[in-house]
Coordinates of C-alpha atoms and ligand atoms in Angstrom, one line a residue:
M237 CA -102.7 -177.7 43.4
D238 CA -100.2 -176.1 45.9
H239 CA -101.3 -172.9 47.6
K240 CA -98.0 -171.0 46.7
M241 CA -98.7 -171.7 43.0
I242 CA -102.3 -170.5 43.3
A243 CA -101.1 -167.3 45.0
K244 CA -98.8 -166.6 42.0
Q245 CA -101.7 -167.2 39.6
F246 CA -103.9 -164.8 41.5
L247 CA -101.1 -162.2 41.5
I248 CA -100.3 -162.4 37.9
T249 CA -103.9 -162.3 36.8
G250 CA -104.6 -159.4 39.2
I251 CA -101.6 -157.5 37.8
T252 CA -102.8 -158.1 34.2
M253 CA -106.3 -156.9 35.1
A254 CA -104.8 -153.8 36.8
V255 CA -102.9 -152.9 33.7
I256 CA -106.0 -153.2 31.6
A257 CA -108.1 -151.1 34.0
M258 CA -105.4 -148.5 34.1
I259 CA -105.3 -148.3 30.3
L260 CA -109.1 -147.8 30.3
S261 CA -108.8 -144.9 32.8
I262 CA -106.1 -143.3 30.6
L263 CA -108.6 -143.5 27.7
F264 CA -111.4 -141.7 29.4
R265 CA -109.0 -139.2 31.0
I266 CA -107.9 -138.2 27.4
Q267 CA -111.6 -137.4 26.7
L268 CA -111.8 -135.3 29.8
A269 CA -108.6 -133.4 29.1
Y270 CA -109.3 -132.7 25.5
P271 CA -113.1 -132.7 25.1
D272 CA -113.0 -130.9 21.7
K273 CA -109.9 -132.5 20.0
T274 CA -110.0 -135.6 17.8
F275 CA -107.4 -138.3 17.8
P276 CA -107.5 -140.5 14.7
L277 CA -105.4 -143.0 16.5
L278 CA -108.3 -143.7 18.9
T279 CA -110.4 -144.8 15.9
T280 CA -107.7 -147.1 14.7
L281 CA -107.5 -148.7 18.2
L282 CA -111.1 -148.8 19.2
G283 CA -113.0 -148.9 15.9
H284 CA -116.7 -148.1 16.1
F285 CA -116.3 -147.3 19.8
A286 CA -114.5 -144.1 18.8
P287 CA -115.8 -142.8 15.5
N288 CA -114.2 -139.8 14.0
G289 CA -111.3 -139.8 16.4
R290 CA -113.4 -139.3 19.6
I291 CA -114.6 -141.8 22.1
S292 CA -118.3 -142.1 21.8
T293 CA -120.5 -141.0 24.7
E294 CA -121.8 -144.6 25.4
F295 CA -118.3 -146.0 25.2
Y296 CA -117.0 -143.4 27.7
L297 CA -119.5 -144.6 30.2
S298 CA -118.5 -148.2 29.6
L299 CA -114.9 -147.3 30.1
V300 CA -115.7 -145.7 33.5
T301 CA -117.8 -148.7 34.5
I302 CA -115.4 -151.4 33.5
H303 CA -112.5 -149.5 35.0
G304 CA -114.2 -149.3 38.3
T305 CA -115.5 -152.9 38.2
I306 CA -112.1 -154.4 37.4
M307 CA -110.2 -152.2 39.9
V308 CA -112.6 -152.9 42.8
F309 CA -113.4 -156.6 42.2
F310 CA -110.7 -158.1 40.0
V311 CA -107.6 -156.3 41.3
L312 CA -108.3 -155.3 44.9
T313 CA -110.6 -158.1 45.9
A314 CA -109.4 -161.2 44.0
G315 CA -105.9 -160.0 43.2
L316 CA -105.2 -158.8 46.7
S317 CA -106.9 -161.3 49.0
G318 CA -106.4 -164.2 46.5
T319 CA -102.7 -163.6 46.4
F320 CA -101.9 -163.0 50.0
A321 CA -104.4 -165.3 51.6
N322 CA -103.2 -168.1 49.5
L323 CA -99.5 -167.4 50.0
L324 CA -99.6 -166.4 53.7
I325 CA -102.3 -168.3 55.5
P326 CA -100.7 -171.7 55.3
L327 CA -97.2 -170.4 55.6
Q328 CA -97.8 -168.0 58.5
I329 CA -100.0 -170.3 60.6
G330 CA -97.9 -173.4 59.9
A331 CA -100.1 -175.6 57.7
R332 CA -99.1 -177.8 54.8
D333 CA -101.7 -176.3 52.5
M334 CA -105.3 -175.0 52.5
A335 CA -108.1 -177.0 54.0
S336 CA -109.3 -177.9 50.6
P337 CA -106.5 -177.5 47.9
F338 CA -108.9 -178.6 45.2
M339 CA -111.6 -176.0 46.0
N340 CA -108.8 -173.5 46.3
M341 CA -107.7 -174.3 42.7
L342 CA -111.4 -174.1 41.6
S343 CA -111.6 -170.7 43.2
Y344 CA -108.8 -169.5 40.9
W345 CA -110.3 -170.9 37.8
F346 CA -113.7 -169.3 38.5
F347 CA -111.9 -166.0 38.9
F348 CA -110.0 -166.5 35.7
M349 CA -113.2 -167.3 33.8
A350 CA -115.0 -164.3 35.3
S351 CA -112.1 -162.1 34.1
V352 CA -112.4 -163.6 30.6
V353 CA -116.2 -163.1 30.4
M354 CA -115.8 -159.5 31.7
L355 CA -113.2 -158.7 29.1
S356 CA -115.1 -160.5 26.3
S357 CA -117.7 -157.8 26.5
F358 CA -115.3 -155.5 24.6
F359 CA -115.8 -157.7 21.6
V360 CA -119.6 -157.6 21.4
Q361 CA -121.2 -155.1 19.0
S362 CA -122.9 -152.9 21.7
G363 CA -119.9 -152.9 23.9
P364 CA -119.4 -153.5 27.6
A365 CA -121.8 -152.7 30.4
S366 CA -122.4 -149.1 31.2
G367 CA -124.1 -147.4 34.1
G368 CA -121.3 -147.5 36.6
W369 CA -119.7 -150.3 38.7
T370 CA -122.8 -150.1 40.9
I371 CA -125.1 -151.1 38.0
Y372 CA -128.1 -149.3 39.3
P373 CA -131.4 -150.1 37.6
P374 CA -133.2 -149.0 35.5
L375 CA -130.2 -148.8 33.2
S376 CA -129.1 -152.3 34.1
A377 CA -132.6 -153.7 34.2
L378 CA -133.9 -152.5 30.8
P379 CA -131.9 -154.2 28.1
K380 CA -133.1 -151.6 25.6
A381 CA -132.3 -148.6 27.7
M382 CA -128.9 -147.9 26.1
P383 CA -126.2 -149.9 24.2
G384 CA -124.4 -150.8 27.5
S385 CA -127.6 -152.2 29.0
G386 CA -127.7 -155.0 26.5
M387 CA -125.4 -157.9 25.9
G388 CA -122.6 -156.1 27.8
M389 CA -124.7 -156.0 30.9
T390 CA -125.6 -159.6 30.6
L391 CA -122.0 -160.5 30.4
W392 CA -121.3 -158.3 33.4
L393 CA -123.9 -160.1 35.4
I394 CA -122.6 -163.6 34.4
S395 CA -119.1 -162.6 35.2
M396 CA -120.1 -161.3 38.6
V397 CA -121.9 -164.5 39.5
M398 CA -118.8 -166.5 38.6
F399 CA -116.7 -164.0 40.5
V400 CA -118.8 -164.4 43.7
A401 CA -118.6 -168.2 43.4
S402 CA -114.8 -167.8 43.3
S403 CA -114.8 -165.5 46.3
L404 CA -117.0 -167.8 48.4
M405 CA -114.9 -170.9 47.6
G406 CA -111.8 -169.0 48.5
G407 CA -113.3 -167.4 51.6
I408 CA -114.6 -170.6 53.1
N409 CA -111.2 -172.2 52.5
Y410 CA -109.4 -169.3 54.2
V411 CA -111.7 -169.4 57.3
S412 CA -111.6 -173.1 57.8
T413 CA -107.8 -173.2 57.3
V414 CA -107.2 -170.5 59.9
L415 CA -109.6 -172.1 62.4
N416 CA -108.5 -175.7 62.0
M417 CA -105.0 -176.0 60.7
R418 CA -102.8 -173.9 62.9
T419 CA -99.6 -175.5 64.1
K420 CA -98.8 -176.3 67.7
G421 CA -98.6 -173.2 69.8
M422 CA -100.2 -171.0 67.3
D423 CA -103.2 -169.8 69.3
L424 CA -105.3 -166.9 67.9
W425 CA -103.3 -164.3 69.8
K426 CA -100.1 -165.4 68.3
M427 CA -101.3 -164.9 64.7
P428 CA -99.6 -162.2 62.6
L429 CA -101.9 -159.2 61.8
T430 CA -101.9 -160.2 58.1
I431 CA -103.7 -163.4 59.1
W432 CA -106.1 -161.7 61.3
A433 CA -106.9 -159.2 58.5
L434 CA -107.3 -161.9 55.8
F435 CA -109.4 -164.0 58.1
L436 CA -111.8 -161.3 58.9
T437 CA -111.9 -160.2 55.3
A438 CA -112.9 -163.7 54.3
I439 CA -115.7 -163.6 56.9
L440 CA -116.9 -160.3 55.5
G441 CA -117.0 -161.7 52.0
I442 CA -118.8 -164.8 52.9
L443 CA -121.6 -162.8 54.6
A444 CA -121.8 -160.0 52.1
F445 CA -121.3 -161.5 48.6
P446 CA -124.4 -163.8 48.7
V447 CA -126.5 -160.6 49.1
L448 CA -125.1 -159.2 45.9
V449 CA -125.9 -162.5 44.1
A450 CA -129.5 -162.3 45.4
G451 CA -129.8 -158.8 44.1
V452 CA -128.3 -159.8 40.8
V453 CA -130.6 -162.8 40.4
L454 CA -133.6 -160.5 40.9
L455 CA -132.1 -158.1 38.3
I456 CA -131.8 -161.0 35.8
F457 CA -135.5 -161.7 36.5
D458 CA -136.4 -158.2 35.7
R459 CA -134.3 -158.1 32.6
S460 CA -135.4 -161.4 31.1
F461 CA -138.7 -162.6 32.7
G462 CA -140.8 -159.6 33.0
T463 CA -140.8 -159.2 36.8
S464 CA -140.8 -155.8 38.4
F465 CA -138.6 -156.0 41.5
Y466 CA -136.7 -152.8 40.6
L467 CA -138.9 -151.2 38.0
S468 CA -142.1 -149.1 38.0
D469 CA -143.8 -146.5 35.8
I470 CA -141.1 -146.5 33.1
V471 CA -141.5 -144.9 29.7
L472 CA -139.1 -145.9 27.0
N473 CA -139.0 -144.2 23.7
G474 CA -142.5 -142.8 24.4
V475 CA -143.9 -146.3 25.2
Q476 CA -145.3 -147.0 28.6
Q477 CA -143.6 -150.2 29.9
P478 CA -145.6 -152.8 31.8
Y479 CA -143.6 -152.6 35.0
E480 CA -145.5 -151.8 38.2
G481 CA -144.8 -151.7 41.9
G482 CA -141.0 -152.2 42.0
S483 CA -138.4 -149.9 43.3
P484 CA -134.8 -149.2 42.1
I485 CA -134.1 -148.2 45.7
L486 CA -134.4 -151.9 46.7
F487 CA -131.5 -152.6 44.4
Q488 CA -129.4 -149.9 46.1
H489 CA -130.1 -151.5 49.5
L490 CA -129.0 -154.9 48.3
F491 CA -126.0 -153.6 46.4
W492 CA -124.6 -151.5 49.2
F493 CA -125.2 -154.2 51.8
L494 CA -122.3 -155.8 49.9
G495 CA -120.9 -152.6 48.5
H496 CA -119.9 -151.0 51.8
P497 CA -118.3 -154.2 53.3
E498 CA -116.6 -154.5 50.0
V499 CA -114.6 -151.4 50.5
Y500 CA -113.3 -153.0 53.7
I501 CA -112.7 -156.3 51.9
V502 CA -110.5 -154.2 49.8
I503 CA -108.7 -152.3 52.5
M504 CA -108.4 -154.7 55.4
P505 CA -105.8 -157.1 53.7
A506 CA -103.8 -153.9 52.8
M507 CA -104.0 -152.9 56.5
G508 CA -102.7 -156.3 57.6
I509 CA -99.9 -156.3 55.2
S510 CA -98.8 -152.8 56.1
S511 CA -98.8 -153.6 59.8
E512 CA -96.6 -156.5 59.2
V513 CA -94.2 -154.7 56.8
M514 CA -94.0 -151.7 59.1
S515 CA -93.2 -153.7 62.2
V516 CA -90.5 -155.7 60.5
N517 CA -88.9 -152.7 59.0
S518 CA -89.1 -150.5 62.0
R519 CA -87.5 -153.3 64.0
K520 CA -90.2 -152.7 66.6
P521 CA -93.2 -154.6 67.9
I522 CA -96.4 -153.4 66.3
F523 CA -97.9 -150.9 68.6
G524 CA -101.1 -152.1 70.3
Y525 CA -101.4 -155.5 68.8
H526 CA -104.6 -156.3 70.7
A527 CA -106.1 -152.9 69.8
M528 CA -105.3 -153.6 66.2
V529 CA -107.2 -156.9 66.2
Y530 CA -110.1 -155.4 68.1
S531 CA -110.3 -152.6 65.6
L532 CA -110.4 -155.0 62.7
I533 CA -113.2 -156.9 64.4
G534 CA -115.0 -153.7 65.1
I535 CA -114.7 -152.6 61.4
T536 CA -115.9 -156.0 60.3
V537 CA -119.0 -155.8 62.5
L538 CA -119.8 -152.1 61.9
S539 CA -119.3 -152.3 58.2
F540 CA -122.6 -154.1 57.9
I541 CA -124.7 -151.3 59.4
V542 CA -123.4 -148.3 57.5
W543 CA -124.5 -149.0 54.0
G544 CA -127.2 -146.4 54.0
H545 CA -124.6 -143.6 53.8
H546 CA -124.4 -144.3 50.1
M547 CA -128.1 -143.5 49.9
F548 CA -128.6 -140.2 51.7
V549 CA -130.0 -138.7 48.6
T550 CA -132.6 -141.3 47.9
G551 CA -135.2 -139.5 50.0
M552 CA -134.8 -141.8 53.0
N553 CA -136.6 -140.9 56.2
P554 CA -134.3 -138.4 58.0
F555 CA -134.4 -140.6 61.1
L556 CA -132.9 -143.5 59.2
G557 CA -130.4 -141.1 57.6
G558 CA -129.4 -140.1 61.1
V559 CA -128.9 -143.7 62.2
F560 CA -126.7 -144.4 59.2
M561 CA -124.8 -141.2 59.9
I562 CA -124.0 -142.2 63.5
T563 CA -123.0 -145.7 62.7
T564 CA -120.8 -144.3 59.9
L565 CA -119.0 -141.9 62.1
I566 CA -118.5 -144.5 64.8
I567 CA -116.6 -146.7 62.3
A568 CA -114.1 -143.8 62.1
V569 CA -113.0 -144.8 65.6
P570 CA -111.4 -148.2 64.9
S571 CA -109.9 -146.7 61.8
A572 CA -108.4 -143.9 63.9
V573 CA -107.0 -146.4 66.4
K574 CA -105.3 -148.3 63.6
T575 CA -103.8 -145.1 62.2
F576 CA -102.6 -144.0 65.6
N577 CA -101.0 -147.5 66.2
W578 CA -99.1 -147.4 62.8
L579 CA -97.7 -144.0 63.6
A580 CA -96.7 -145.2 67.1
T581 CA -95.0 -148.2 65.5
L582 CA -92.9 -145.9 63.4
W583 CA -92.1 -143.6 66.3
R584 CA -88.5 -144.0 67.2
G585 CA -88.2 -147.1 65.2
N586 CA -84.9 -148.1 63.6
I587 CA -86.5 -147.7 60.2
R588 CA -85.3 -149.5 57.1
F589 CA -86.6 -147.8 54.0
T590 CA -87.0 -150.7 51.8
P591 CA -89.4 -150.3 48.9
A592 CA -92.0 -152.5 50.8
M593 CA -91.7 -150.1 53.7
L594 CA -92.1 -147.0 51.6
F595 CA -95.3 -148.5 50.1
A596 CA -96.6 -149.4 53.6
I597 CA -96.0 -145.9 54.8
G598 CA -97.7 -144.6 51.6
M599 CA -100.6 -146.7 52.4
V600 CA -101.0 -145.0 55.8
S601 CA -100.6 -141.6 54.2
F602 CA -103.4 -142.2 51.7
F603 CA -105.6 -143.8 54.3
I604 CA -105.3 -140.7 56.4
S605 CA -105.8 -138.2 53.6
G606 CA -108.7 -140.2 52.1
G607 CA -110.2 -141.1 55.5
L608 CA -110.6 -137.5 56.6
T609 CA -112.9 -136.7 53.7
G610 CA -115.0 -139.8 54.7
I611 CA -115.9 -137.9 57.8
F612 CA -117.3 -135.1 55.6
L613 CA -119.2 -137.5 53.4
G614 CA -120.6 -139.4 56.4
N615 CA -122.6 -136.4 57.4
A616 CA -125.8 -136.5 55.5
A617 CA -126.1 -132.7 55.3
L618 CA -122.8 -132.4 53.6
D619 CA -123.1 -135.5 51.5
I620 CA -126.3 -134.2 49.9
N621 CA -124.2 -131.4 48.4
L622 CA -121.1 -133.5 47.5
H623 CA -122.9 -136.6 46.3
D624 CA -122.0 -137.6 42.8
T625 CA -119.3 -134.9 42.4
Y626 CA -115.6 -135.3 42.0
F627 CA -115.2 -134.9 45.8
V628 CA -116.5 -138.5 46.1
V629 CA -114.2 -139.7 43.3
A630 CA -111.3 -138.1 45.1
H631 CA -112.3 -139.6 48.5
F632 CA -112.6 -143.2 47.4
H633 CA -109.6 -143.1 45.1
L634 CA -107.4 -142.0 48.0
V635 CA -108.8 -144.2 50.8
M636 CA -109.4 -147.4 48.9
G637 CA -107.9 -147.0 45.4
S638 CA -104.5 -145.7 46.3
A639 CA -104.3 -147.0 49.9
A640 CA -105.2 -150.5 49.0
I641 CA -103.0 -150.5 45.9
F642 CA -100.1 -149.4 48.0
G643 CA -100.8 -152.1 50.6
M644 CA -100.8 -154.6 47.8
L645 CA -97.6 -153.3 46.3
A646 CA -96.0 -153.4 49.8
G647 CA -96.9 -157.0 50.0
V648 CA -95.5 -157.8 46.6
Y649 CA -92.1 -156.2 47.4
H650 CA -92.0 -157.8 50.8
W651 CA -93.0 -161.3 49.9
F652 CA -91.5 -161.5 46.4
P653 CA -88.5 -163.4 47.7
K654 CA -90.9 -165.9 49.3
M655 CA -92.9 -166.3 46.1
F656 CA -90.0 -166.5 43.6
G657 CA -86.9 -167.1 45.5
K658 CA -85.3 -163.9 44.1
L659 CA -85.0 -160.3 45.2
M660 CA -86.4 -157.4 43.4
D661 CA -84.2 -154.5 42.3
E662 CA -84.4 -151.8 44.9
K663 CA -83.5 -148.8 42.7
L664 CA -86.4 -149.5 40.4
G665 CA -88.5 -150.0 43.5
Y666 CA -87.7 -146.5 44.7
L667 CA -88.3 -145.0 41.3
H668 CA -91.6 -146.8 41.1
F669 CA -92.6 -145.7 44.6
W670 CA -91.8 -142.0 44.3
L671 CA -93.5 -141.5 40.9
T672 CA -96.6 -143.4 41.9
F673 CA -96.8 -141.7 45.3
I674 CA -96.5 -138.2 43.9
G675 CA -98.6 -139.2 40.8
A676 CA -101.5 -140.4 42.9
Y677 CA -101.7 -137.2 44.9
L678 CA -101.4 -135.1 41.8
V679 CA -104.3 -137.0 40.2
F680 CA -106.7 -137.3 43.1
F681 CA -106.0 -134.2 45.3
P682 CA -107.3 -131.5 42.9
M683 CA -110.4 -133.5 42.4
H684 CA -111.6 -132.4 45.9
F685 CA -111.7 -128.8 44.8
M686 CA -113.6 -129.7 41.6
G687 CA -116.1 -131.6 43.6
L688 CA -116.6 -128.7 46.1
D689 CA -117.3 -126.5 43.1
G690 CA -120.0 -128.9 42.0
V691 CA -118.3 -130.6 39.1
P692 CA -120.3 -133.9 38.7
R693 CA -118.7 -137.3 38.1
R694 CA -119.3 -139.6 35.1
Y695 CA -119.9 -136.7 32.7
Y696 CA -118.5 -137.0 29.3
A697 CA -117.6 -133.3 28.7
F698 CA -118.7 -131.0 31.4
T699 CA -117.0 -128.0 29.7
E700 CA -120.3 -127.7 28.0
F701 CA -121.4 -125.9 31.1
A702 CA -120.0 -122.4 31.3
S703 CA -119.5 -122.5 35.1
M704 CA -117.2 -125.5 34.8
Q705 CA -115.1 -124.2 31.9
K706 CA -112.5 -123.1 34.4
W707 CA -111.7 -126.6 35.4
L708 CA -110.4 -127.6 32.0
T709 CA -106.7 -126.7 32.8
I710 CA -106.9 -128.8 36.0
N711 CA -108.4 -131.7 34.1
T712 CA -105.6 -131.6 31.6
F713 CA -103.1 -131.5 34.4
I714 CA -104.8 -134.5 36.1
T715 CA -104.7 -136.5 32.9
W716 CA -100.9 -135.9 32.5
A717 CA -100.3 -136.8 36.1
A718 CA -102.2 -140.0 35.5
I719 CA -100.2 -140.8 32.4
M720 CA -97.0 -140.3 34.5
A721 CA -98.3 -142.5 37.2
A722 CA -99.2 -145.2 34.7
L723 CA -95.8 -145.0 33.1
A724 CA -94.2 -145.5 36.5
Q725 CA -95.9 -148.9 36.6
V726 CA -93.7 -149.9 33.6
A727 CA -90.8 -149.7 36.1
F728 CA -92.6 -152.1 38.3
I729 CA -93.7 -154.6 35.7
Y730 CA -90.2 -154.6 34.2
N731 CA -88.7 -155.2 37.6
F732 CA -91.2 -157.9 38.5
I733 CA -90.7 -159.9 35.3
V734 CA -86.9 -159.4 35.1
S735 CA -86.4 -160.3 38.8
I736 CA -88.3 -163.6 38.5
F737 CA -85.8 -164.8 35.9
A738 CA -82.6 -162.8 36.6
G739 CA -83.0 -161.4 40.1
K740 CA -80.4 -161.9 42.8
K741 CA -81.1 -165.1 44.7
T742 CA -82.6 -164.5 48.1
T743 CA -81.5 -165.9 51.5
Q744 CA -84.0 -167.7 53.6
N745 CA -84.9 -164.7 55.8
P746 CA -83.9 -161.6 53.8
W747 CA -85.7 -159.1 56.1
Q748 CA -84.8 -160.8 59.5
S749 CA -88.5 -161.4 60.1
N750 CA -90.1 -163.4 63.0
T751 CA -93.0 -165.0 61.2
L752 CA -93.2 -168.6 60.3
E753 CA -93.0 -168.3 56.4
W754 CA -89.3 -167.4 56.7
T755 CA -88.5 -170.6 58.4
A756 CA -89.5 -172.6 55.3
P757 CA -86.8 -173.3 52.8
V758 CA -86.3 -171.0 49.8
E759 CA -87.0 -173.8 47.4
H760 CA -90.7 -174.5 47.3
L761 CA -91.7 -177.8 48.7
H762 CA -95.1 -179.3 48.5
G763 CA -96.1 -179.2 52.2
N764 CA -94.0 -176.1 52.9
W765 CA -91.6 -177.7 55.5
P766 CA -89.4 -180.7 55.2
G767 CA -90.1 -183.0 58.2
E768 CA -92.1 -181.6 61.0
I769 CA -93.9 -178.3 61.0
P770 CA -92.2 -175.9 63.4
T771 CA -93.8 -175.2 66.8
V772 CA -94.7 -171.7 67.8
Y773 CA -93.8 -170.2 71.2
R774 CA -94.1 -166.5 70.9
W775 CA -96.1 -163.7 69.2
P776 CA -94.8 -162.5 65.9
Y777 CA -93.5 -159.1 66.9
D778 CA -90.5 -159.7 69.1
Y779 CA -88.2 -157.1 67.6
S780 CA -85.5 -155.2 69.5
K781 CA -86.2 -156.8 72.8
P782 CA -83.9 -155.3 75.4
G783 CA -81.2 -157.7 76.4
A784 CA -81.6 -160.1 73.4
E785 CA -78.6 -160.8 71.3
E786 CA -80.3 -160.2 68.0
D787 CA -82.9 -157.6 67.2
Y788 CA -85.4 -160.2 66.2
I789 CA -86.6 -163.5 67.8
P790 CA -88.5 -165.8 65.5
Q791 CA -91.8 -167.2 66.7
T792 CA -90.2 -170.7 66.8
V793 CA -87.6 -169.8 69.5
P794 CA -88.6 -171.2 72.8
F795 CA -88.9 -168.8 75.7
S796 CA -86.1 -170.1 77.9
Q797 CA -83.4 -169.5 75.3
T798 CA -83.7 -165.7 75.3
M799 CA -85.4 -165.0 78.6
S800 CA -85.0 -161.3 78.3
S801 CA -87.5 -161.1 75.6
N802 CA -90.2 -162.7 77.6
L803 CA -92.9 -160.6 79.2
P804 CA -94.6 -161.5 82.5
H805 CA -98.0 -162.0 80.7
D806 CA -96.4 -164.8 78.6
F807 CA -96.4 -166.8 81.8
E808 CA -99.8 -166.1 83.2
D809 CA -100.7 -169.7 83.5
N810 CA -97.2 -171.1 83.8
P811 CA -95.8 -170.4 87.3
A812 CA -92.5 -172.3 86.6
G813 CA -91.8 -170.1 83.7
M814 CA -92.5 -167.0 85.8
D815 CA -89.9 -168.1 88.3
E816 CA -87.4 -168.6 85.6
L817 CA -88.1 -165.2 84.2
K818 CA -87.6 -163.6 87.6
K819 CA -84.2 -165.4 88.0
F820 CA -83.2 -164.3 84.6
N821 CA -84.1 -160.6 85.2
D822 CA -82.3 -160.6 88.5
K823 CA -79.2 -162.0 86.7
L824 CA -79.6 -159.3 84.1
K825 CA -79.7 -156.6 86.7
A826 CA -76.7 -157.9 88.5
N827 CA -74.8 -158.0 85.2
D828 CA -75.9 -154.4 84.4
S829 CA -74.6 -153.0 87.7
E830 CA -71.3 -154.7 87.2
S831 CA -70.6 -153.5 83.7
P832 CA -72.8 -150.6 82.7
K833 CA -73.4 -150.8 79.0
E834 CA -73.1 -147.7 76.8
S835 CA -76.6 -147.0 75.5
Ligands
HEM55 C1 -104.3 -144.4 36.9 C2 -105.0 -144.4 38.0 C3 -106.5 -144.0 38.0 C4 -107.2 -143.0 37.4 C5 -106.5 -142.0 36.5 C6 -108.5 -143.1 37.7 C7 -109.5 -142.2 37.2 C8 -110.9 -142.4 37.4 C9 -111.9 -141.4 37.0 C10 -111.6 -140.1 36.4 C11 -113.1 -142.0 37.3 C12 -114.5 -141.6 37.0 C13 -114.9 -140.3 36.9 C14 -116.4 -140.2 36.5 O1 -117.2 -140.5 37.5 O2 -116.7 -139.9 35.4 C15 -112.8 -143.2 37.9 C16 -113.8 -144.0 38.3 C17 -113.6 -145.0 39.2 N1 -112.4 -145.5 39.6 FE1 -110.6 -144.9 39.0 N2 -108.8 -144.2 38.4 C18 -107.5 -144.8 38.7 C19 -107.3 -145.9 39.5 C20 -108.3 -146.5 40.2 C21 -108.1 -147.5 41.2 C22 -106.7 -148.0 41.7 C23 -109.3 -147.9 41.6 C24 -109.5 -148.9 42.7 C25 -110.4 -148.8 43.6 C26 -110.3 -147.2 40.9 C27 -111.6 -147.3 41.1 C28 -112.6 -146.5 40.4 C29 -114.0 -146.6 40.7 C30 -114.7 -147.6 41.6 C31 -114.6 -145.7 39.9 C32 -116.1 -145.4 39.8 C33 -116.7 -146.0 38.5 C34 -118.0 -145.5 38.4 O3 -118.3 -144.4 38.8 O4 -118.8 -146.3 38.0 N3 -109.6 -146.3 40.1 N4 -111.5 -143.4 38.0
CU56 CU1 -119.8 -147.1 52.4

């Protein structure tokens, strides 16, 4: 199966899952906004999950759990990497397809089946898994603990194992394709940042996901075969359970060894996409290309030694807490480098505010505002107070929820012409952007203040507590903002579907971009290019080179044709080229002195 087709399948499944997860969040937000009201409609829609017009407490927890699970894994891991790795890796490095097209197709179908299994848990009597997307034991390990610990949890675990199988097949394919199938001239330092990001993301996934599977398998043993890896001294309904010697903390270590890299699996492709979109639409080379790549590598390595910051409150040895605190704060450095470089790329750019560009800038905005609170939370002393409050919810929704979604949307708007041969409507794109951008800040910003005041997350109705009564108005406000942001997505879905069928036909290179995918014909060919695969001569960011006739020079243009755009280091091991460059520059200078150009 062709990689471009598989990319579309991942995208459309991902969007569908996002819509479902969004509807789930609106459902639990209604409960939070109107804790005392009843809505008969809910009973009609949800049956026994919402008796007497109110969502039941157990189902509320399931909604939060499945919302988080779907958003993190199904939308932002599979939907994001699956779509753009499949679409861009072969097209941007100049390959005819993935290393193994068959395994690639299998990876999609495993993802699809995992989605079906996850959603099927809404149709079992006891409902979907509850206990949060982190499925901490004992709730996940004792099938009788609560309704969501039963059949729903079993389905969650099966779905996750299939999901990981899908990610591994995808990831191994991406890595081997990037390493082995680059076209002539495409050395590693000529790869676009999207490819670097997707490549390193795949490596992260390959190293981290198996650890989750190991944790999940032990959990299945505890659930079904009477082992005690995670359980000890448990009393259930007054009956002492036979578990001894296990520890739920062990699960937390295994979970977050995946869980923390996972947040970078989610954000790094969004970073790569935004870098690309911002360079093209600023008509400027990306600032600090090498620093960008080294930052991605730094994040990849560091993300494996910070997982303990999710466990500051487990009573870990303060020395260990200190170690995790330091590594966590160090990871802020490559993140700051990237942020600085994006801003420097925009600086004095000749910016085109396409919808893709707006979403890429939005991504940077959310990354900054969510990243700053990460520095608070990385400090153990502060985290102990803020842990499990809405402050954390605010932090991760900005930095990974909103930022990653915006990166993904930037990618959809930017590469839609490549995927479907049509252009999306710009006006609807602007409407979508502004409502979503404002909506996301209105939803998540106030949550910081709730968290600082100690309002806990995952509670069904905290207005029961007198001290939190005052947050009801804000909660209602957040819910309405969320409904507005959700409605804004209608503009996007409408635009997406209508443009596929009735959009304006695109030209081959609608954004005047340098990268290889735009040298392939609009009509999709099996094998991407008719005849030979183009050869690459230059890096992907030759925009607005002084002296060049056009403000962009595709990667396939040989150096001698537009000498002015060459840099001395392009010729480090090519003395003949260096001579040519010197001659060219001298000629340019002579021309300049003859006829001074207006600037
Ligand atoms: C319409 C947009 C969204 C709204 C209104 C929303 C709202 C919420 C709220 C209020 C909670 C849980 C509160 C609690 O702890 O009780 C939550 C949980 C969560 N959300 Fe969202 N969210 C949205 C979009 C997203 C996105 C895009 C992501 C992707 C990363 C995401 C990921 C999560 C995760 C991981 C949890 C934690 C689940 C858990 O605690 O088990 N959400 N969301
Ligand atoms: Cu983390």
